[in-house]
PDB file of C-alpha atoms in Angstrom:
ATOM      1  CA  UNK J 595      65.650  26.419 128.655  1.00 77.00           C
ATOM      2  CA  UNK J 596      67.427  23.280 129.735  1.00 84.00           C
ATOM      3  CA  UNK J 597      67.769  22.620 133.423  1.00 93.00           C
ATOM      4  CA  UNK J 598      69.070  19.879 135.704  1.00 97.00           C
ATOM      5  CA  UNK J 599      67.614  19.555 139.205  1.00 97.00           C
ATOM      6  CA  UNK J 600      69.216  17.633 142.045  1.00 98.00           C
ATOM      7  CA  UNK J 601      67.008  17.983 145.109  1.00 97.00           C
ATOM      8  CA  UNK J 602      69.200  16.157 147.621  1.00 96.00           C
ATOM      9  CA  UNK J 603      71.954  18.434 148.940  1.00 95.00           C
ATOM     10  CA  UNK J 604      73.327  15.603 151.077  1.00 96.00           C
ATOM     11  CA  UNK J 605      72.875  11.870 151.490  1.00 97.00           C
ATOM     12  CA  UNK J 606      74.211   9.383 154.027  1.00 97.00           C
ATOM     13  CA  UNK J 607      74.597   5.660 153.411  1.00 97.00           C
ATOM     14  CA  UNK J 608      76.174   2.834 155.313  1.00 98.00           C
ATOM     15  CA  UNK J 609      79.010   0.908 153.740  1.00 98.00           C
ATOM     16  CA  UNK J 610      77.873  -2.007 151.536  1.00 97.00           C
ATOM     17  CA  UNK J 611      74.355  -0.604 151.199  1.00 98.00           C
ATOM     18  CA  UNK J 612      72.860   0.723 147.935  1.00 98.00           C
ATOM     19  CA  UNK J 613      71.991   4.396 147.467  1.00 98.00           C
ATOM     20  CA  UNK J 614      69.995   6.325 144.868  1.00 98.00           C
ATOM     21  CA  UNK J 615      70.867   9.890 143.913  1.00 98.00           C
ATOM     22  CA  UNK J 616      68.038  11.779 142.238  1.00 98.00           C
ATOM     23  CA  UNK J 617      68.222  13.823 139.060  1.00 98.00           C
ATOM     24  CA  UNK J 618      65.433  15.358 136.999  1.00 98.00           C
ATOM     25  CA  UNK J 619      65.899  17.326 133.817  1.00 96.00           C
ATOM     26  CA  UNK J 620      63.918  19.723 131.709  1.00 95.00           C
ATOM     27  CA  UNK J 621      64.336  19.913 127.962  1.00 91.00           C
ATOM     28  CA  UNK J 622      62.194  20.105 124.858  1.00 89.00           C
ATOM     29  CA  UNK J 623      64.853  18.403 122.743  1.00 87.00           C
ATOM     30  CA  UNK J 624      64.365  14.857 121.479  1.00 87.00           C
ATOM     31  CA  UNK J 625      68.096  14.142 121.339  1.00 87.00           C
ATOM     32  CA  UNK J 626      70.161  14.653 124.464  1.00 91.00           C
ATOM     33  CA  UNK J 627      72.713  12.917 126.635  1.00 93.00           C
ATOM     34  CA  UNK J 628      72.703  12.422 130.398  1.00 96.00           C
ATOM     35  CA  UNK J 629      75.888  12.039 132.430  1.00 97.00           C
ATOM     36  CA  UNK J 630      76.909  11.500 136.020  1.00 98.00           C
ATOM     37  CA  UNK J 631      80.219  12.717 137.391  1.00 98.00           C
ATOM     38  CA  UNK J 632      81.885  12.244 140.782  1.00 98.00           C
ATOM     39  CA  UNK J 633      83.951  15.030 142.315  1.00 97.00           C
ATOM     40  CA  UNK J 634      86.123  14.092 145.312  1.00 96.00           C
ATOM     41  CA  UNK J 635      87.526  16.792 147.554  1.00 93.00           C
ATOM     42  CA  UNK J 636      90.567  17.008 145.270  1.00 90.00           C
ATOM     43  CA  UNK J 637      88.343  18.729 142.695  1.00 91.00           C
ATOM     44  CA  UNK J 638      88.728  16.530 139.623  1.00 91.00           C
ATOM     45  CA  UNK J 639      85.493  15.526 137.883  1.00 96.00           C
ATOM     46  CA  UNK J 640      85.416  11.784 137.272  1.00 97.00           C
ATOM     47  CA  UNK J 641      83.079  10.370 134.614  1.00 97.00           C
ATOM     48  CA  UNK J 642      80.827   7.600 135.908  1.00 98.00           C
ATOM     49  CA  UNK J 643      78.078   6.772 133.438  1.00 98.00           C
ATOM     50  CA  UNK J 644      76.274   7.959 130.283  1.00 96.00           C
ATOM     51  CA  UNK J 645      72.713   7.495 128.980  1.00 96.00           C
ATOM     52  CA  UNK J 646      71.539   8.620 125.561  1.00 93.00           C
ATOM     53  CA  UNK J 647      67.963   9.796 125.125  1.00 92.00           C
ATOM     54  CA  UNK J 648      67.302   7.103 122.523  1.00 92.00           C
ATOM     55  CA  UNK J 649      68.855   4.283 124.537  1.00 92.00           C
ATOM     56  CA  UNK J 650      66.138   1.839 125.523  1.00 89.00           C
ATOM     57  CA  UNK J 651      68.108   0.022 128.178  1.00 94.00           C
ATOM     58  CA  UNK J 652      69.360   1.572 131.395  1.00 95.00           C
ATOM     59  CA  UNK J 653      73.108   2.154 131.379  1.00 96.00           C
ATOM     60  CA  UNK J 654      75.332   0.218 133.779  1.00 96.00           C
ATOM     61  CA  UNK J 655      79.022   0.586 134.605  1.00 96.00           C
ATOM     62  CA  UNK J 656      80.214  -1.763 137.320  1.00 97.00           C
ATOM     63  CA  UNK J 657      78.577  -0.719 140.614  1.00 98.00           C
ATOM     64  CA  UNK J 658      76.867   2.254 138.913  1.00 98.00           C
ATOM     65  CA  UNK J 659      73.561   2.088 137.102  1.00 98.00           C
ATOM     66  CA  UNK J 660      71.347   4.810 135.716  1.00 98.00           C
ATOM     67  CA  UNK J 661      67.617   4.495 136.261  1.00 97.00           C
ATOM     68  CA  UNK J 662      66.338   6.309 133.155  1.00 97.00           C
ATOM     69  CA  UNK J 663      62.626   7.186 133.110  1.00 96.00           C
ATOM     70  CA  UNK J 664      62.142   9.261 129.988  1.00 95.00           C
ATOM     71  CA  UNK J 665      58.472  10.119 130.503  1.00 94.00           C
ATOM     72  CA  UNK J 666      59.228  11.423 133.988  1.00 96.00           C
ATOM     73  CA  UNK J 667      62.420  13.114 132.772  1.00 96.00           C
ATOM     74  CA  UNK J 668      64.456  11.514 135.506  1.00 97.00           C
ATOM     75  CA  UNK J 669      67.916   9.958 135.435  1.00 98.00           C
ATOM     76  CA  UNK J 670      68.712   8.678 138.903  1.00 98.00           C
ATOM     77  CA  UNK J 671      72.107   7.208 139.749  1.00 98.00           C
ATOM     78  CA  UNK J 672      72.134   3.979 141.726  1.00 98.00           C
ATOM     79  CA  UNK J 673      75.343   2.972 143.502  1.00 98.00           C
ATOM     80  CA  UNK J 674      75.313  -0.590 144.723  1.00 96.00           C
ATOM     81  CA  UNK J 675      77.467  -1.894 147.582  1.00 96.00           C
ATOM     82  CA  UNK J 676      78.699   1.539 148.685  1.00 97.00           C
ATOM     83  CA  UNK J 677      82.339   1.915 149.657  1.00 97.00           C
ATOM     84  CA  UNK J 678      84.034   4.503 151.872  1.00 97.00           C
ATOM     85  CA  UNK J 679      85.799   5.823 148.780  1.00 97.00           C
ATOM     86  CA  UNK J 680      82.432   6.720 147.259  1.00 98.00           C
ATOM     87  CA  UNK J 681      82.181   9.712 149.605  1.00 98.00           C
ATOM     88  CA  UNK J 682      82.204  12.731 147.273  1.00 98.00           C
ATOM     89  CA  UNK J 683      80.030  15.237 145.419  1.00 98.00           C
ATOM     90  CA  UNK J 684      77.975  13.766 142.597  1.00 98.00           C
ATOM     91  CA  UNK J 685      76.802  15.844 139.650  1.00 98.00           C
ATOM     92  CA  UNK J 686      74.157  15.058 137.075  1.00 98.00           C
ATOM     93  CA  UNK J 687      74.638  16.788 133.719  1.00 97.00           C
ATOM     94  CA  UNK J 688      73.148  16.856 130.247  1.00 96.00           C
ATOM     95  CA  UNK J 689      74.022  17.752 126.683  1.00 92.00           C
ATOM     96  CA  UNK J 690      71.638  18.748 123.927  1.00 80.00           C
ATOM     97  CA  UNK J 691      71.519  18.749 120.151  1.00 72.00           C
ATOM     98  CA  UNK J 692      74.243  17.145 118.100  1.00 72.00           C
ATOM     99  CA  UNK J 693      77.166  19.400 117.330  1.00 78.00           C
ATOM    100  CA  UNK J 694      78.274  20.353 120.823  1.00 81.00           C
ATOM    101  CA  UNK J 695      79.214  18.553 124.020  1.00 84.00           C
ATOM    102  CA  UNK J 696      78.435  21.528 126.268  1.00 91.00           C
ATOM    103  CA  UNK J 697      77.418  20.145 129.654  1.00 94.00           C
ATOM    104  CA  UNK J 698      74.723  21.681 131.824  1.00 95.00           C
ATOM    105  CA  UNK J 699      75.244  20.636 135.434  1.00 97.00           C
ATOM    106  CA  UNK J 700      72.983  20.351 138.431  1.00 97.00           C
ATOM    107  CA  UNK J 701      73.928  21.673 141.861  1.00 96.00           C
ATOM    108  CA  UNK J 702      75.206  18.321 143.050  1.00 97.00           C
ATOM    109  CA  UNK J 703      74.587  15.913 145.921  1.00 98.00           C
ATOM    110  CA  UNK J 704      77.152  15.298 148.632  1.00 98.00           C
ATOM    111  CA  UNK J 705      77.284  11.595 149.477  1.00 98.00           C
ATOM    112  CA  UNK J 706      78.838  10.430 152.719  1.00 98.00           C
ATOM    113  CA  UNK J 707      79.461   6.728 153.288  1.00 98.00           C
ATOM    114  CA  UNK J 708      79.929   5.650 156.895  1.00 97.00           C
ATOM    115  CA  UNK J 709      81.286   2.335 158.256  1.00 96.00           C
TER     116      UNK J 709
ATOM    117  CA  UNK N1384      97.792   6.985 128.747  1.00 66.00           C
ATOM    118  CA  UNK N1385      97.956  10.478 130.206  1.00 86.00           C
ATOM    119  CA  UNK N1386      94.703  12.162 131.093  1.00 95.00           C
ATOM    120  CA  UNK N1387      93.827  15.819 130.694  1.00 97.00           C
ATOM    121  CA  UNK N1388      96.491  18.023 132.240  1.00 97.00           C
ATOM    122  CA  UNK N1389      96.135  21.597 133.439  1.00 98.00           C
ATOM    123  CA  UNK N1390      98.589  24.202 134.633  1.00 97.00           C
ATOM    124  CA  UNK N1391      99.091  25.789 137.005  1.00 97.00           C
ATOM    125  CA  UNK N1392      97.273  23.932 139.795  1.00 96.00           C
ATOM    126  CA  UNK N1393      96.912  27.006 141.975  1.00 97.00           C
ATOM    127  CA  UNK N1394      97.151  30.698 141.238  1.00 96.00           C
ATOM    128  CA  UNK N1395      96.780  33.845 143.306  1.00 98.00           C
ATOM    129  CA  UNK N1396      96.194  37.166 141.547  1.00 98.00           C
ATOM    130  CA  UNK N1397      95.010  40.632 142.505  1.00 98.00           C
ATOM    131  CA  UNK N1398      92.074  42.542 141.082  1.00 98.00           C
ATOM    132  CA  UNK N1399      92.705  44.033 137.660  1.00 98.00           C
ATOM    133  CA  UNK N1400      95.424  41.581 136.706  1.00 98.00           C
ATOM    134  CA  UNK N1401      95.377  39.167 133.793  1.00 98.00           C
ATOM    135  CA  UNK N1402      95.664  35.368 133.972  1.00 98.00           C
ATOM    136  CA  UNK N1403      96.348  32.567 131.474  1.00 98.00           C
ATOM    137  CA  UNK N1404      95.348  28.983 132.209  1.00 98.00           C
ATOM    138  CA  UNK N1405      96.591  26.076 130.115  1.00 98.00           C
ATOM    139  CA  UNK N1406      95.165  22.699 129.210  1.00 98.00           C
ATOM    140  CA  UNK N1407      96.442  19.666 127.307  1.00 98.00           C
ATOM    141  CA  UNK N1408      93.773  17.200 126.163  1.00 97.00           C
ATOM    142  CA  UNK N1409      93.927  13.432 126.098  1.00 97.00           C
ATOM    143  CA  UNK N1410      95.928  12.249 123.098  1.00 96.00           C
ATOM    144  CA  UNK N1411      93.624  11.949 120.074  1.00 94.00           C
ATOM    145  CA  UNK N1412      90.950  14.246 121.486  1.00 96.00           C
ATOM    146  CA  UNK N1413      90.166  17.230 119.281  1.00 95.00           C
ATOM    147  CA  UNK N1414      87.641  19.073 121.416  1.00 96.00           C
ATOM    148  CA  UNK N1415      88.454  21.105 124.512  1.00 97.00           C
ATOM    149  CA  UNK N1416      85.948  22.823 126.784  1.00 97.00           C
ATOM    150  CA  UNK N1417      86.403  25.156 129.734  1.00 98.00           C
ATOM    151  CA  UNK N1418      84.185  25.375 132.816  1.00 98.00           C
ATOM    152  CA  UNK N1419      84.114  27.638 135.855  1.00 98.00           C
ATOM    153  CA  UNK N1420      83.087  26.154 139.181  1.00 98.00           C
ATOM    154  CA  UNK N1421      82.390  28.571 141.999  1.00 97.00           C
ATOM    155  CA  UNK N1422      82.453  27.102 145.506  1.00 93.00           C
ATOM    156  CA  UNK N1423      79.255  25.221 146.290  1.00 91.00           C
ATOM    157  CA  UNK N1424      77.905  25.187 142.728  1.00 94.00           C
ATOM    158  CA  UNK N1425      78.041  22.984 139.674  1.00 96.00           C
ATOM    159  CA  UNK N1426      80.441  23.855 136.837  1.00 97.00           C
ATOM    160  CA  UNK N1427      79.340  26.514 134.355  1.00 97.00           C
ATOM    161  CA  UNK N1428      80.288  26.223 130.682  1.00 96.00           C
ATOM    162  CA  UNK N1429      82.608  28.935 129.360  1.00 98.00           C
ATOM    163  CA  UNK N1430      83.920  27.818 125.940  1.00 95.00           C
ATOM    164  CA  UNK N1431      84.192  24.855 123.606  1.00 96.00           C
ATOM    165  CA  UNK N1432      86.832  24.607 120.875  1.00 96.00           C
ATOM    166  CA  UNK N1433      87.018  21.961 118.189  1.00 94.00           C
ATOM    167  CA  UNK N1434      89.740  21.855 115.565  1.00 92.00           C
ATOM    168  CA  UNK N1435      90.840  25.367 116.617  1.00 92.00           C
ATOM    169  CA  UNK N1436      87.380  26.817 115.978  1.00 94.00           C
ATOM    170  CA  UNK N1437      85.060  28.107 118.680  1.00 94.00           C
ATOM    171  CA  UNK N1438      82.042  25.835 118.775  1.00 92.00           C
ATOM    172  CA  UNK N1439      80.264  27.294 121.763  1.00 91.00           C
ATOM    173  CA  UNK N1440      80.406  30.127 124.246  1.00 94.00           C
ATOM    174  CA  UNK N1441      78.674  30.413 127.588  1.00 94.00           C
ATOM    175  CA  UNK N1442      77.249  33.480 129.280  1.00 95.00           C
ATOM    176  CA  UNK N1443      80.545  35.071 130.312  1.00 97.00           C
ATOM    177  CA  UNK N1444      81.811  38.623 129.693  1.00 97.00           C
ATOM    178  CA  UNK N1445      84.289  39.493 126.968  1.00 97.00           C
ATOM    179  CA  UNK N1446      87.033  39.558 129.586  1.00 98.00           C
ATOM    180  CA  UNK N1447      87.108  35.805 129.077  1.00 98.00           C
ATOM    181  CA  UNK N1448      88.739  34.513 125.902  1.00 98.00           C
ATOM    182  CA  UNK N1449      90.256  31.260 124.770  1.00 98.00           C
ATOM    183  CA  UNK N1450      92.035  29.648 121.887  1.00 97.00           C
ATOM    184  CA  UNK N1451      93.075  26.195 120.719  1.00 97.00           C
ATOM    185  CA  UNK N1452      96.416  25.403 119.173  1.00 97.00           C
ATOM    186  CA  UNK N1453      97.291  23.020 116.283  1.00 96.00           C
ATOM    187  CA  UNK N1454      98.283  20.346 118.827  1.00 95.00           C
ATOM    188  CA  UNK N1455      94.755  20.723 120.346  1.00 97.00           C
ATOM    189  CA  UNK N1456      96.002  22.201 123.609  1.00 97.00           C
ATOM    190  CA  UNK N1457      94.150  25.270 124.785  1.00 98.00           C
ATOM    191  CA  UNK N1458      94.513  28.466 126.769  1.00 98.00           C
ATOM    192  CA  UNK N1459      91.895  30.356 128.732  1.00 98.00           C
ATOM    193  CA  UNK N1460      92.609  34.044 129.293  1.00 98.00           C
ATOM    194  CA  UNK N1461      90.845  36.284 131.770  1.00 98.00           C
ATOM    195  CA  UNK N1462      91.511  40.029 131.763  1.00 98.00           C
ATOM    196  CA  UNK N1463      90.790  42.658 134.408  1.00 98.00           C
ATOM    197  CA  UNK N1464      90.242  40.083 137.146  1.00 98.00           C
ATOM    198  CA  UNK N1465      87.418  40.603 139.616  1.00 98.00           C
ATOM    199  CA  UNK N1466      86.975  39.062 143.059  1.00 97.00           C
ATOM    200  CA  UNK N1467      84.081  37.059 141.615  1.00 97.00           C
ATOM    201  CA  UNK N1468      86.424  35.294 139.196  1.00 98.00           C
ATOM    202  CA  UNK N1469      87.796  33.278 142.114  1.00 98.00           C
ATOM    203  CA  UNK N1470      86.877  29.703 141.261  1.00 98.00           C
ATOM    204  CA  UNK N1471      88.061  26.298 140.128  1.00 98.00           C
ATOM    205  CA  UNK N1472      88.607  26.322 136.369  1.00 98.00           C
ATOM    206  CA  UNK N1473      88.134  22.948 134.779  1.00 98.00           C
ATOM    207  CA  UNK N1474      89.231  21.858 131.346  1.00 98.00           C
ATOM    208  CA  UNK N1475      87.656  18.858 129.635  1.00 97.00           C
ATOM    209  CA  UNK N1476      88.419  17.060 126.398  1.00 97.00           C
ATOM    210  CA  UNK N1477      86.466  14.728 124.133  1.00 95.00           C
ATOM    211  CA  UNK N1478      87.162  13.019 120.846  1.00 93.00           C
ATOM    212  CA  UNK N1479      84.781  14.847 118.521  1.00 87.00           C
ATOM    213  CA  UNK N1480      82.900  17.311 120.721  1.00 87.00           C
ATOM    214  CA  UNK N1481      79.406  16.080 119.979  1.00 86.00           C
ATOM    215  CA  UNK N1482      76.611  15.520 122.459  1.00 84.00           C
ATOM    216  CA  UNK N1483      77.107  11.749 122.731  1.00 85.00           C
ATOM    217  CA  UNK N1484      80.830  12.088 123.461  1.00 89.00           C
ATOM    218  CA  UNK N1485      82.075  11.711 127.007  1.00 93.00           C
ATOM    219  CA  UNK N1486      84.116  14.604 128.320  1.00 95.00           C
ATOM    220  CA  UNK N1487      87.079  13.815 130.541  1.00 96.00           C
ATOM    221  CA  UNK N1488      88.165  16.471 132.970  1.00 97.00           C
ATOM    222  CA  UNK N1489      91.528  17.629 134.188  1.00 97.00           C
ATOM    223  CA  UNK N1490      92.390  18.296 137.830  1.00 96.00           C
ATOM    224  CA  UNK N1491      91.531  21.982 137.518  1.00 97.00           C
ATOM    225  CA  UNK N1492      93.241  25.275 138.270  1.00 97.00           C
ATOM    226  CA  UNK N1493      92.207  26.935 141.498  1.00 97.00           C
ATOM    227  CA  UNK N1494      92.269  30.710 140.982  1.00 98.00           C
ATOM    228  CA  UNK N1495      92.102  33.089 143.917  1.00 98.00           C
ATOM    229  CA  UNK N1496      91.649  36.808 143.239  1.00 98.00           C
ATOM    230  CA  UNK N1497      92.520  39.139 146.127  1.00 97.00           C
TER     231      UNK N1497
END
């Protein structure tokens, strides 16, 4: 069965520093997608970044990059130059197969950025 | 462009009642999915609809049902509410509902069952 594991319940980082949020996944599928979402206290899930299983280059979106290590089945999110507004819950998620976009989520990591 | 919208934002019901949650996808998106997020956990998949057809169903009892309308909006219905149904219900839309599509979420409906 597919599973997403986020082992860091909480992380602290100082403003302007970089932080890495860990995510490992378990699947026997060859084709899958990996996503990161941010959830502020308001509750809305905000899409950050996507990595396809066949993509050879690590995805980047502005200050967000995804460190994709396929052999280790890890998809860590790197946030560069942290900002106070980055304080939120962060969820790693994956899809499988082709004909569905059903997301399987991890338990999340709460990131707190301090001045 | 408007994002995914959901109504109502908050809802309080008592055990045994029925509830209907509504979702309007991003314009041009044909796939709508519903998720339940209990406090302190990640969202759990409930349903996916694409072109008014059910494309996927999560591990939820038959008390949960959904449908998608010709304009691609969707309703989630929950019958015989239990205390454990208290959660944030998230709706997400994507263009074609395949695994490489990005899902965009609405603000959610916070349901409290007393």
